mmCIF file of C-alpha atoms in Angstrom:
data_model
loop_
_atom_site.group_PDB
_atom_site.id
_atom_site.type_symbol
_atom_site.label_atom_id
_atom_site.label_comp_id
_atom_site.label_asym_id
_atom_site.label_seq_id
_atom_site.Cartn_x
_atom_site.Cartn_y
_atom_site.Cartn_z
ATOM 1 C CA UNK A 1 0.459 -0.114 -0.343
ATOM 2 C CA UNK A 2 2.518 2.254 0.691
ATOM 3 C CA UNK A 3 4.368 2.083 -2.605
ATOM 4 C CA UNK A 4 0.839 2.348 -4.292
ATOM 5 C CA UNK A 5 0.732 5.405 -2.190
ATOM 6 C CA UNK A 6 3.869 6.650 -3.195
ATOM 7 C CA UNK A 7 3.649 5.854 -7.117
ATOM 8 C CA UNK A 8 0.510 8.165 -6.969
ATOM 9 C CA UNK A 9 2.014 11.358 -5.265
ATOM 10 C CA UNK A 10 2.592 13.806 -7.504
ATOM 11 C CA UNK A 11 0.618 13.537 -10.210
ATOM 12 C CA UNK A 12 3.795 51.915 -6.818
ATOM 13 C CA UNK A 13 5.218 53.165 -4.709
ATOM 14 C CA UNK A 14 2.113 54.175 -2.957
ATOM 15 C CA UNK A 15 1.082 50.565 -2.208
ATOM 16 C CA UNK A 16 4.551 49.764 -1.151
ATOM 17 C CA UNK A 17 4.868 51.094 2.143
ATOM 18 C CA UNK A 18 2.376 48.831 4.142
ATOM 19 C CA UNK A 19 4.739 46.062 3.336
ATOM 20 C CA UNK A 20 8.126 47.700 3.985
ATOM 21 C CA UNK A 21 6.929 47.932 7.555
ATOM 22 C CA UNK A 22 6.832 44.295 7.832
ATOM 23 C CA UNK A 23 9.241 42.161 9.641
ATOM 24 C CA UNK A 24 9.103 39.285 7.466
ATOM 25 C CA UNK A 25 9.958 41.125 4.929
ATOM 26 C CA UNK A 26 13.635 40.643 2.936
ATOM 27 C CA UNK A 27 13.726 43.311 0.023
ATOM 28 C CA UNK A 28 10.738 44.790 -1.906
ATOM 29 C CA UNK A 29 9.833 46.789 -5.092
ATOM 30 C CA UNK A 30 7.412 48.754 -7.029
ATOM 31 C CA UNK A 31 7.615 47.862 -10.523
ATOM 32 C CA UNK A 32 5.933 49.733 -13.926
ATOM 33 C CA UNK A 33 2.239 49.314 -14.290
ATOM 34 C CA UNK A 34 1.287 46.285 -16.001
ATOM 35 C CA UNK A 35 -2.582 46.749 -16.271
ATOM 36 C CA UNK A 36 -4.869 49.630 -17.043
ATOM 37 C CA UNK A 37 -8.495 49.451 -16.981
ATOM 38 C CA UNK A 38 -11.089 52.485 -16.458
ATOM 39 C CA UNK A 39 -8.352 54.950 -16.460
ATOM 40 C CA UNK A 40 -6.893 53.206 -13.215
ATOM 41 C CA UNK A 41 -2.773 51.799 -12.913
ATOM 42 C CA UNK A 42 -2.469 48.704 -10.943
ATOM 43 C CA UNK A 43 1.138 48.950 -9.465
ATOM 44 C CA UNK A 44 2.494 44.721 -8.723
ATOM 45 C CA UNK A 45 4.660 45.063 -5.880
ATOM 46 C CA UNK A 46 7.531 42.660 -6.063
ATOM 47 C CA UNK A 47 9.343 41.193 -2.283
ATOM 48 C CA UNK A 48 10.516 38.508 -0.674
ATOM 49 C CA UNK A 49 9.926 36.913 2.562
ATOM 50 C CA UNK A 50 11.819 34.090 4.690
ATOM 51 C CA UNK A 51 10.227 31.472 6.081
ATOM 52 C CA UNK A 52 11.022 29.414 9.162
ATOM 53 C CA UNK A 53 13.764 27.404 7.460
ATOM 54 C CA UNK A 54 15.612 30.640 6.207
ATOM 55 C CA UNK A 55 14.403 29.430 2.849
ATOM 56 C CA UNK A 56 13.427 33.297 0.220
ATOM 57 C CA UNK A 57 10.148 33.067 -1.133
ATOM 58 C CA UNK A 58 9.758 35.482 -4.351
ATOM 59 C CA UNK A 59 6.090 37.116 -3.864
ATOM 60 C CA UNK A 60 4.042 39.852 -5.599
ATOM 61 C CA UNK A 61 0.869 41.672 -4.583
ATOM 62 C CA UNK A 62 -1.341 44.314 -6.675
ATOM 63 C CA UNK A 63 -4.573 46.205 -5.667
ATOM 64 C CA UNK A 64 -5.976 47.975 -2.617
ATOM 65 C CA UNK A 65 -4.303 46.684 0.770
ATOM 66 C CA UNK A 66 -8.088 47.116 2.209
ATOM 67 C CA UNK A 67 -10.084 45.279 -0.250
ATOM 68 C CA UNK A 68 -10.724 41.986 -0.204
ATOM 69 C CA UNK A 69 -7.864 39.086 -0.215
ATOM 70 C CA UNK A 70 -6.518 36.604 -2.155
ATOM 71 C CA UNK A 71 -3.811 34.570 -1.878
ATOM 72 C CA UNK A 72 -3.187 32.401 -4.682
ATOM 73 C CA UNK A 73 -1.178 28.970 -4.412
ATOM 74 C CA UNK A 74 0.492 27.376 -7.522
ATOM 75 C CA UNK A 75 0.933 23.709 -8.253
ATOM 76 C CA UNK A 76 3.836 21.472 -8.717
ATOM 77 C CA UNK A 77 6.859 22.383 -10.703
ATOM 78 C CA UNK A 78 5.029 25.981 -11.536
ATOM 79 C CA UNK A 79 5.332 29.262 -10.329
ATOM 80 C CA UNK A 80 3.509 32.423 -9.242
ATOM 81 C CA UNK A 81 3.287 32.943 -13.102
ATOM 82 C CA UNK A 82 0.528 30.189 -13.592
ATOM 83 C CA UNK A 83 -1.912 33.508 -11.908
ATOM 84 C CA UNK A 84 -1.109 35.893 -14.806
ATOM 85 C CA UNK A 85 -5.056 35.930 -15.904
ATOM 86 C CA UNK A 86 -6.364 36.234 -13.063
ATOM 87 C CA UNK A 87 -3.535 39.299 -12.344
ATOM 88 C CA UNK A 88 -5.031 41.229 -15.568
ATOM 89 C CA UNK A 89 -8.723 39.715 -15.245
ATOM 90 C CA UNK A 90 -10.789 43.722 -14.772
ATOM 91 C CA UNK A 91 -13.303 40.878 -12.632
ATOM 92 C CA UNK A 92 -10.587 40.417 -10.307
ATOM 93 C CA UNK A 93 -9.536 44.317 -9.949
ATOM 94 C CA UNK A 94 -11.370 45.230 -6.788
ATOM 95 C CA UNK A 95 -9.276 42.807 -4.349
ATOM 96 C CA UNK A 96 -6.001 42.248 -3.115
ATOM 97 C CA UNK A 97 -4.567 39.978 -5.674
ATOM 98 C CA UNK A 98 -1.254 38.156 -3.811
ATOM 99 C CA UNK A 99 0.961 34.972 -5.294
ATOM 100 C CA UNK A 100 4.335 33.477 -4.652
ATOM 101 C CA UNK A 101 6.762 31.013 -5.800
ATOM 102 C CA UNK A 102 6.913 27.818 -3.907
ATOM 103 C CA UNK A 103 9.850 26.642 -2.427
ATOM 104 C CA UNK A 104 11.845 24.834 -4.667
ATOM 105 C CA UNK A 105 10.252 26.636 -7.743
ATOM 106 C CA UNK A 106 10.491 29.766 -9.391
ATOM 107 C CA UNK A 107 12.111 32.217 -8.045
ATOM 108 C CA UNK A 108 12.736 31.196 -4.578
ATOM 109 C CA UNK A 109 14.654 29.465 -2.736
ATOM 110 C CA UNK A 110 15.519 26.076 -3.427
ATOM 111 C CA UNK A 111 16.759 24.020 -0.452
ATOM 112 C CA UNK A 112 18.863 20.866 -1.848
ATOM 113 C CA UNK A 113 18.005 18.516 0.625
ATOM 114 C CA UNK A 114 14.034 16.394 0.405
ATOM 115 C CA UNK A 115 13.519 16.891 3.744
ATOM 116 C CA UNK A 116 13.004 20.466 3.012
ATOM 117 C CA UNK A 117 10.108 19.160 1.257
ATOM 118 C CA UNK A 118 8.533 16.042 3.229
ATOM 119 C CA UNK A 119 8.007 18.392 6.089
ATOM 120 C CA UNK A 120 4.092 19.490 5.851
ATOM 121 C CA UNK A 121 4.734 22.058 8.548
ATOM 122 C CA UNK A 122 7.385 23.922 6.318
ATOM 123 C CA UNK A 123 5.167 24.042 3.550
ATOM 124 C CA UNK A 124 2.682 25.681 6.300
ATOM 125 C CA UNK A 125 5.074 28.158 7.534
ATOM 126 C CA UNK A 126 5.468 29.183 4.025
ATOM 127 C CA UNK A 127 2.258 30.121 3.725
ATOM 128 C CA UNK A 128 2.511 31.935 7.336
ATOM 129 C CA UNK A 129 5.296 33.661 6.099
ATOM 130 C CA UNK A 130 3.847 35.230 2.631
ATOM 131 C CA UNK A 131 0.310 36.192 4.550
ATOM 132 C CA UNK A 132 2.317 37.758 7.492
ATOM 133 C CA UNK A 133 5.045 39.507 5.351
ATOM 134 C CA UNK A 134 2.100 40.933 2.789
ATOM 135 C CA UNK A 135 0.271 41.920 6.123
ATOM 136 C CA UNK A 136 -2.899 39.794 5.024
ATOM 137 C CA UNK A 137 -5.836 39.573 7.311
ATOM 138 C CA UNK A 138 -8.266 37.443 6.603
ATOM 139 C CA UNK A 139 -7.631 36.484 2.836
ATOM 140 C CA UNK A 140 -9.391 33.440 0.833
ATOM 141 C CA UNK A 141 -6.601 30.979 -0.378
ATOM 142 C CA UNK A 142 -6.741 29.612 -3.861
ATOM 143 C CA UNK A 143 -5.004 26.339 -4.501
ATOM 144 C CA UNK A 144 -4.073 24.886 -7.506
ATOM 145 C CA UNK A 145 -3.094 21.103 -7.428
ATOM 146 C CA UNK A 146 -0.551 20.843 -5.223
ATOM 147 C CA UNK A 147 -1.212 24.722 -4.222
ATOM 148 C CA UNK A 148 -4.163 22.386 -2.731
ATOM 149 C CA UNK A 149 -2.011 20.268 -0.550
ATOM 150 C CA UNK A 150 -0.393 23.300 0.773
ATOM 151 C CA UNK A 151 -3.015 25.094 1.656
ATOM 152 C CA UNK A 152 -4.012 22.119 4.071
ATOM 153 C CA UNK A 153 -1.183 21.859 5.386
ATOM 154 C CA UNK A 154 -1.627 25.252 6.748
ATOM 155 C CA UNK A 155 -4.574 25.138 7.897
ATOM 156 C CA UNK A 156 -3.657 21.692 9.871
ATOM 157 C CA UNK A 157 -1.064 23.797 11.712
ATOM 158 C CA UNK A 158 -2.490 27.074 11.875
ATOM 159 C CA UNK A 159 -5.979 26.650 11.819
ATOM 160 C CA UNK A 160 -8.236 28.308 9.847
ATOM 161 C CA UNK A 161 -9.646 31.457 11.919
ATOM 162 C CA UNK A 162 -8.183 34.214 10.033
ATOM 163 C CA UNK A 163 -9.035 32.357 6.732
ATOM 164 C CA UNK A 164 -12.180 34.009 5.076
ATOM 165 C CA UNK A 165 -12.637 31.228 2.761
ATOM 166 C CA UNK A 166 -10.586 28.558 0.562
ATOM 167 C CA UNK A 167 -10.759 27.593 -3.190
ATOM 168 C CA UNK A 168 -9.738 24.272 -4.070
ATOM 169 C CA UNK A 169 -8.500 23.954 -7.657
ATOM 170 C CA UNK A 170 -8.204 20.450 -9.283
ATOM 171 C CA UNK A 171 -6.385 20.124 -5.479
ATOM 172 C CA UNK A 172 -4.538 17.305 -3.880
ATOM 173 C CA UNK A 173 -5.850 16.736 -0.884
ATOM 174 C CA UNK A 174 -5.155 12.907 -0.630
ATOM 175 C CA UNK A 175 -2.232 10.828 -1.351
ATOM 176 C CA UNK A 176 -4.144 7.961 -2.685
ATOM 177 C CA UNK A 177 -4.693 5.866 -5.668
ATOM 178 C CA UNK A 178 -8.208 6.109 -5.930
ATOM 179 C CA UNK A 179 -8.123 9.817 -6.460
ATOM 180 C CA UNK A 180 -5.135 10.385 -7.880
ATOM 181 C CA UNK A 181 -5.035 8.219 -11.613
ATOM 182 C CA UNK A 182 -2.453 6.729 -12.694
ATOM 183 C CA UNK A 183 -0.934 9.330 -15.131
ATOM 184 C CA UNK A 184 -0.003 10.992 -11.979
ATOM 185 C CA UNK A 185 1.683 8.111 -10.406
ATOM 186 C CA UNK A 186 3.539 7.537 -13.787
ATOM 187 C CA UNK A 187 4.856 11.026 -13.530
ATOM 188 C CA UNK A 188 6.105 10.381 -9.928
ATOM 189 C CA UNK A 189 8.086 7.890 -11.053
ATOM 190 C CA UNK A 190 9.712 9.833 -13.996
ATOM 191 C CA UNK A 191 9.660 12.898 -12.972
ATOM 192 C CA UNK A 192 12.164 11.867 -10.062
ATOM 193 C CA UNK A 193 14.309 9.689 -12.210
ATOM 194 C CA UNK A 194 17.853 10.046 -12.015
ATOM 195 C CA UNK A 195 18.180 10.022 -15.902
ATOM 196 C CA UNK A 196 18.675 13.432 -17.118
ATOM 197 C CA UNK A 197 16.499 12.485 -20.774
ATOM 198 C CA UNK A 198 13.969 10.381 -19.059
ATOM 199 C CA UNK A 199 13.290 13.140 -16.159
ATOM 200 C CA UNK A 200 13.955 15.977 -18.964
ATOM 201 C CA UNK A 201 11.022 14.459 -21.202
ATOM 202 C CA UNK A 202 8.791 13.585 -18.113
ATOM 203 C CA UNK A 203 8.993 17.547 -17.577
ATOM 204 C CA UNK A 204 7.303 17.931 -21.100
ATOM 205 C CA UNK A 205 4.236 15.430 -20.984
ATOM 206 C CA UNK A 206 3.899 16.162 -17.426
ATOM 207 C CA UNK A 207 3.288 19.870 -18.739
ATOM 208 C CA UNK A 208 0.733 18.897 -21.698
ATOM 209 C CA UNK A 209 -1.375 16.719 -19.057
ATOM 210 C CA UNK A 210 -1.999 19.778 -17.363
ATOM 211 C CA UNK A 211 -4.151 21.072 -19.939
ATOM 212 C CA UNK A 212 -7.521 20.092 -22.100
ATOM 213 C CA UNK A 213 -7.311 23.347 -23.807
ATOM 214 C CA UNK A 214 -3.681 23.867 -24.622
ATOM 215 C CA UNK A 215 -2.067 26.824 -24.130
ATOM 216 C CA UNK A 216 0.130 28.531 -27.157
ATOM 217 C CA UNK A 217 3.169 27.633 -28.316
ATOM 218 C CA UNK A 218 4.376 31.050 -26.240
ATOM 219 C CA UNK A 219 2.778 30.146 -23.480
ATOM 220 C CA UNK A 220 3.986 26.769 -23.292
ATOM 221 C CA UNK A 221 7.540 27.421 -23.831
ATOM 222 C CA UNK A 222 7.131 30.123 -20.813
ATOM 223 C CA UNK A 223 5.816 26.937 -18.484
ATOM 224 C CA UNK A 224 8.297 24.726 -19.416
ATOM 225 C CA UNK A 225 11.453 26.451 -18.921
ATOM 226 C CA UNK A 226 9.586 27.475 -15.012
ATOM 227 C CA UNK A 227 9.250 23.571 -14.875
ATOM 228 C CA UNK A 228 12.796 22.929 -15.623
ATOM 229 C CA UNK A 229 14.082 25.701 -13.180
ATOM 230 C CA UNK A 230 12.144 23.162 -10.253
ATOM 231 C CA UNK A 231 14.358 21.588 -7.833
ATOM 232 C CA UNK A 232 14.616 17.790 -8.225
ATOM 233 C CA UNK A 233 14.431 17.425 -4.240
ATOM 234 C CA UNK A 234 10.543 18.914 -4.257
ATOM 235 C CA UNK A 235 9.735 15.566 -6.521
ATOM 236 C CA UNK A 236 11.519 13.457 -4.418
ATOM 237 C CA UNK A 237 11.098 15.223 -0.507
ATOM 238 C CA UNK A 238 7.349 15.602 -1.178
ATOM 239 C CA UNK A 239 6.882 11.586 -2.211
ATOM 240 C CA UNK A 240 8.350 11.419 1.664
ATOM 241 C CA UNK A 241 5.661 12.852 2.951
ATOM 242 C CA UNK A 242 4.083 12.150 6.610
ATOM 243 C CA UNK A 243 1.079 14.081 5.917
ATOM 244 C CA UNK A 244 -0.972 11.737 3.147
ATOM 245 C CA UNK A 245 -4.168 12.682 4.218
ATOM 246 C CA UNK A 246 -6.056 16.265 4.480
ATOM 247 C CA UNK A 247 -9.726 15.570 4.048
ATOM 248 C CA UNK A 248 -10.563 15.523 7.939
ATOM 249 C CA UNK A 249 -8.677 18.738 7.679
ATOM 250 C CA UNK A 250 -10.633 20.305 5.238
ATOM 251 C CA UNK A 251 -14.112 18.653 6.918
ATOM 252 C CA UNK A 252 -13.338 20.656 10.088
ATOM 253 C CA UNK A 253 -12.312 23.920 8.208
ATOM 254 C CA UNK A 254 -15.643 26.155 9.474
ATOM 255 C CA UNK A 255 -15.262 28.910 6.335
ATOM 256 C CA UNK A 256 -17.004 28.250 3.021
ATOM 257 C CA UNK A 257 -14.864 26.462 0.332
ATOM 258 C CA UNK A 258 -15.407 26.009 -3.433
ATOM 259 C CA UNK A 259 -14.184 23.821 -5.049
ATOM 260 C CA UNK A 260 -13.229 24.193 -8.910
ATOM 261 C CA UNK A 261 -12.789 20.882 -11.363
ATOM 262 C CA UNK A 262 -12.180 20.817 -14.559
ATOM 263 C CA UNK A 263 -14.064 17.663 -15.953
ATOM 264 C CA UNK A 264 -10.723 16.589 -18.315
ATOM 265 C CA UNK A 265 -8.651 16.306 -15.694
ATOM 266 C CA UNK A 266 -5.961 13.670 -16.754
ATOM 267 C CA UNK A 267 -4.110 13.646 -12.984
ATOM 268 C CA UNK A 268 -6.522 14.573 -9.981
ATOM 269 C CA UNK A 269 -9.950 12.303 -10.257
ATOM 270 C CA UNK A 270 -13.346 14.808 -9.966
ATOM 271 C CA UNK A 271 -13.874 11.968 -7.277
ATOM 272 C CA UNK A 272 -11.419 14.581 -4.905
ATOM 273 C CA UNK A 273 -13.375 17.472 -4.952
ATOM 274 C CA UNK A 274 -16.561 15.814 -5.059
ATOM 275 C CA UNK A 275 -14.998 13.980 -1.185
ATOM 276 C CA UNK A 276 -14.215 16.919 -0.440
ATOM 277 C CA UNK A 277 -17.955 18.212 -1.117
ATOM 278 C CA UNK A 278 -19.691 15.140 0.568
ATOM 279 C CA UNK A 279 -17.673 16.249 4.080
ATOM 280 C CA UNK A 280 -18.037 19.595 4.194
ATOM 281 C CA UNK A 281 -21.971 20.839 4.602
ATOM 282 C CA UNK A 282 -20.704 24.817 3.088
ATOM 283 C CA UNK A 283 -19.083 23.586 0.105
ATOM 284 C CA UNK A 284 -19.827 24.245 -3.592
ATOM 285 C CA UNK A 285 -18.562 22.229 -6.517
ATOM 286 C CA UNK A 286 -18.619 23.958 -9.878
ATOM 287 C CA UNK A 287 -17.104 21.423 -13.054
ATOM 288 C CA UNK A 288 -15.662 23.135 -15.698
ATOM 289 C CA UNK A 289 -16.988 20.662 -18.879
ATOM 290 C CA UNK A 290 -14.106 22.116 -21.276
ATOM 291 C CA UNK A 291 -10.943 22.341 -18.882
ATOM 292 C CA UNK A 292 -8.588 19.267 -17.627
ATOM 293 C CA UNK A 293 -6.166 20.574 -14.353
ATOM 294 C CA UNK A 294 -6.085 24.085 -15.198
ATOM 295 C CA UNK A 295 -9.615 25.435 -15.206
ATOM 296 C CA UNK A 296 -8.275 29.190 -14.350
ATOM 297 C CA UNK A 297 -5.711 29.111 -17.191
ATOM 298 C CA UNK A 298 -8.186 27.332 -19.592
ATOM 299 C CA UNK A 299 -11.535 28.785 -18.626
ATOM 300 C CA UNK A 300 -9.934 32.421 -17.227
ATOM 301 C CA UNK A 301 -13.244 34.627 -18.124
ATOM 302 C CA UNK A 302 -15.756 31.984 -16.184
ATOM 303 C CA UNK A 303 -12.959 31.523 -13.454
ATOM 304 C CA UNK A 304 -12.601 35.225 -12.235
ATOM 305 C CA UNK A 305 -16.258 35.557 -12.332
ATOM 306 C CA UNK A 306 -16.829 32.502 -9.881
ATOM 307 C CA UNK A 307 -14.125 33.769 -8.012
ATOM 308 C CA UNK A 308 -15.206 37.041 -7.302
ATOM 309 C CA UNK A 309 -18.792 35.343 -6.190
ATOM 310 C CA UNK A 310 -17.292 33.644 -4.097
ATOM 311 C CA UNK A 311 -14.431 36.471 -2.187
ATOM 312 C CA UNK A 312 -17.254 38.588 -1.782
ATOM 313 C CA UNK A 313 -19.646 35.978 0.044
ATOM 314 C CA UNK A 314 -16.839 34.754 1.959
ATOM 315 C CA UNK A 315 -15.957 38.219 3.482
ATOM 316 C CA UNK A 316 -19.779 39.210 4.114
#
């Protein structure tokens, strides 16, 4: 059973001042406006925070610090750039948006030891460091794929009293063969191969499997570069985690949960979201008929509307 579990595992300077005041922030800068809508300029803030073990995490934020807050948590081998369409979505312009690169990913620190990725407390501490560093008060956590596991690890360690709501997007919430597909199990082996040729081929195949509606060639190329930046120790460590079932954590969370799932997901079964829905009374499952593992990317307009409605409801 243990072997089966492991094989299934992977599957704007005016806004910068509140961040600079935080003791968790190591460095910060305001960058040029990236979105202009209805005459309003939105400034993106980039800064770094330090997690409990010293790992540096690269963070970006935009929007009014007093607005309802959304913290986006990306999936395995991805980065905060996964949420570009949400950061540029006028539907979400009224919120405080924060994203970051998980440890071992993107521009964040990349510890070389697998233990830095097998300990769920460290994933939880990363979320706390971002929340504190960005001075978030009561965010909605959006967890995609591995990001759902990370959100659950945070709830397991720190509780959910300061979390307005949870949006689980094709999320990994239990490391079990009945909830993850055989393809996810296959990638858990090939993505950790010591053979570079095997690992690089698996990287491209894994990325393609994340979509039913494929990205443009330019988008895919950028994603592939980001995937290749991920530390191998991430995969090696995560399949050794001791916390394999987060369903009880989400069951006892007292806030609302929005479950977003692509019908054509090739990695995480729809049954995963259905399981959470059946366990949590204040939850809602929304299926995306045209999407695979990444409905926020494949059907971004609908996703933006659905997320906006959920965040507003969670903050009432």
